[in-house]
Amino acid sequence: MAKDWGFYGRKSELEAMGKILERGRWFFLKITGRRRIGKSSLVRQVIGSGRGRKVLYIQIPDSDPSGVVSAARDFMKTFGIDSGLPGDLRSLAARLASLVEEGWVVALDEFQYFHRKALFEFTSQLQVEVDRLSEKAERVRGGMIVLGSVHTEMVALLEERTAPLFNRITDEIELGHLDVASLLEMLQVHADLAPRRLLFLWNLFEGVPKFYRDCFERGVLGAEREVLLEQMFFGSSSPLRGEADNWFLRELQGRYDFALKYIAAHPGCSNADVVAHTVAVEPEKKRLIVGYLRALEERFEMIERLQPIFAPPKSRNGRFYIRDNFLRTWLAALSVPAASINFRPVAELVRQANERLAESEGYGLERLAAVLYEERSRKGVGDFGVTKMVRGWWDRAGTEIDLVAVNEQERVIRLGSCKRTPERLVASLKAFDGHVARFRETRRELGDFKLEKVAIAPELTPEQRRKIEEQGYLPQSLSELTAPLKN
């Protein structure tokens, strides 16, 4: 009999929210994180059942004032509140505050929509109520939680000095991706722990719990790759077919598509690469590309510009990457095949998408290996403690090192080569020695560090391990890297 879906990970966040509630006084909690990351699930887990709390949850629609008020009234009725229903935004703020005074925990999801011009007055009206509640915080047993998924708009509402709600937040939680240990627990219960399944799913979904649950509910979390892809992306009712367009790309209105798609297909491209691509496909936008990249990085937080490890922040060697695995793989491998289902055989499109995904897993493995090194170190397990973020290293001479892990306390640096295909990994190590030599020559200030070399692939046979060791490298498979994290 199939096991029910559980609640995975979030131990520290659960503990933090529990302590907030245990204080027994007024609180104004901000919870932020990308869409589908589990903000609402976290709130439900803590206050949704069995804790004797009166809870009101309202999902704010992307609408005008009357639409927001109407939605709030409907949610209130659903939670058993039939009196004092609001008629406008001002009375909505007042009614929410009165419920908090009565001991209710009020959660407002998609709070960033109040940044819209038509709704912004609500924040001033809420400020009045929040200040009143704060003045008698010791006598107020309830609290308010605001949840939002658009970072810049939440900052504008709650952290900018000119915002009505500036400096009113009492607590905050930033919700990131589930860690790998939580994903391993999930897969152990509902699928399997095969290294290639972990890489496939992590490269596609990273640590977004909703996507894994969607696969579970479709019965394909443990299925073959092409079966999962067809069910989740290529059917008329596939749950993830419109996910990227609805939750990532809608706000862009097509303005940045050419840049995003190029960066997704070429992770680690330089500014010059993006400019050359722009000149080739949309030359009229050459003058705009710098502004486009800045908006994608700072306003929408869809891309990041990373420097090689040890490089100063403003080095000219920065490279662009898509921040989110799902958005990257959608743009690089899935969007075009999924948009073609009315014109080509589905089986052919799924095969094409699967092949493109496999190509993207090379970079996915590099990211996963870095995440595993950091997570193992953070939890005090594994064979290498890191003292700074794990990144790659490159230079203009063509040096490429996929993984650089640094332990400054023990004066050890570990340089790694990552390859999805073990045969290619074994064959590439002689050339990689040249990259290591150039790194050593360039970073002479690290001369007293002990240098270790590692070769990483999803799986390694005993023979492949032997060949790797003969070349002076430590072989590491995903099974080895994840072993200390398994329950």
XYZ file of C-alpha atoms in Angstrom, residues 373 376 382-384 403 412 414-418 425 429 432-433 450-457 460 464-477 480-481:
41
model
C 29.924 19.570 0.043
C 27.803 17.834 4.638
C 31.515 13.677 5.507
C 35.219 13.917 4.887
C 35.773 17.627 4.181
C 34.595 22.525 -7.921
C 43.469 22.174 2.483
C 40.091 20.245 -2.894
C 39.816 20.665 -6.689
C 37.192 18.623 -8.448
C 36.215 17.545 -11.943
C 32.547 16.576 -12.396
C 35.468 11.546 -16.425
C 41.688 13.590 -15.919
C 42.420 18.255 -16.030
C 45.892 17.985 -14.519
C 47.622 20.959 0.771
C 46.016 20.310 -2.610
C 43.678 17.349 -3.146
C 42.090 16.270 -6.437
C 38.670 14.607 -6.699
C 36.766 13.088 -9.611
C 32.966 13.080 -9.268
C 30.322 11.149 -11.261
C 31.463 4.584 -10.494
C 36.618 3.141 -12.925
C 37.524 3.919 -9.331
C 40.832 2.090 -9.756
C 41.701 4.083 -12.893
C 40.838 7.336 -11.154
C 42.978 6.520 -8.130
C 45.915 5.557 -10.378
C 45.880 9.104 -11.742
C 46.113 10.604 -8.261
C 42.456 11.480 -7.762
C 39.942 10.608 -5.051
C 36.897 9.040 -6.751
C 33.503 10.150 -5.424
C 30.065 9.026 -6.563
C 29.234 8.279 -1.394
C 28.511 11.993 -1.159
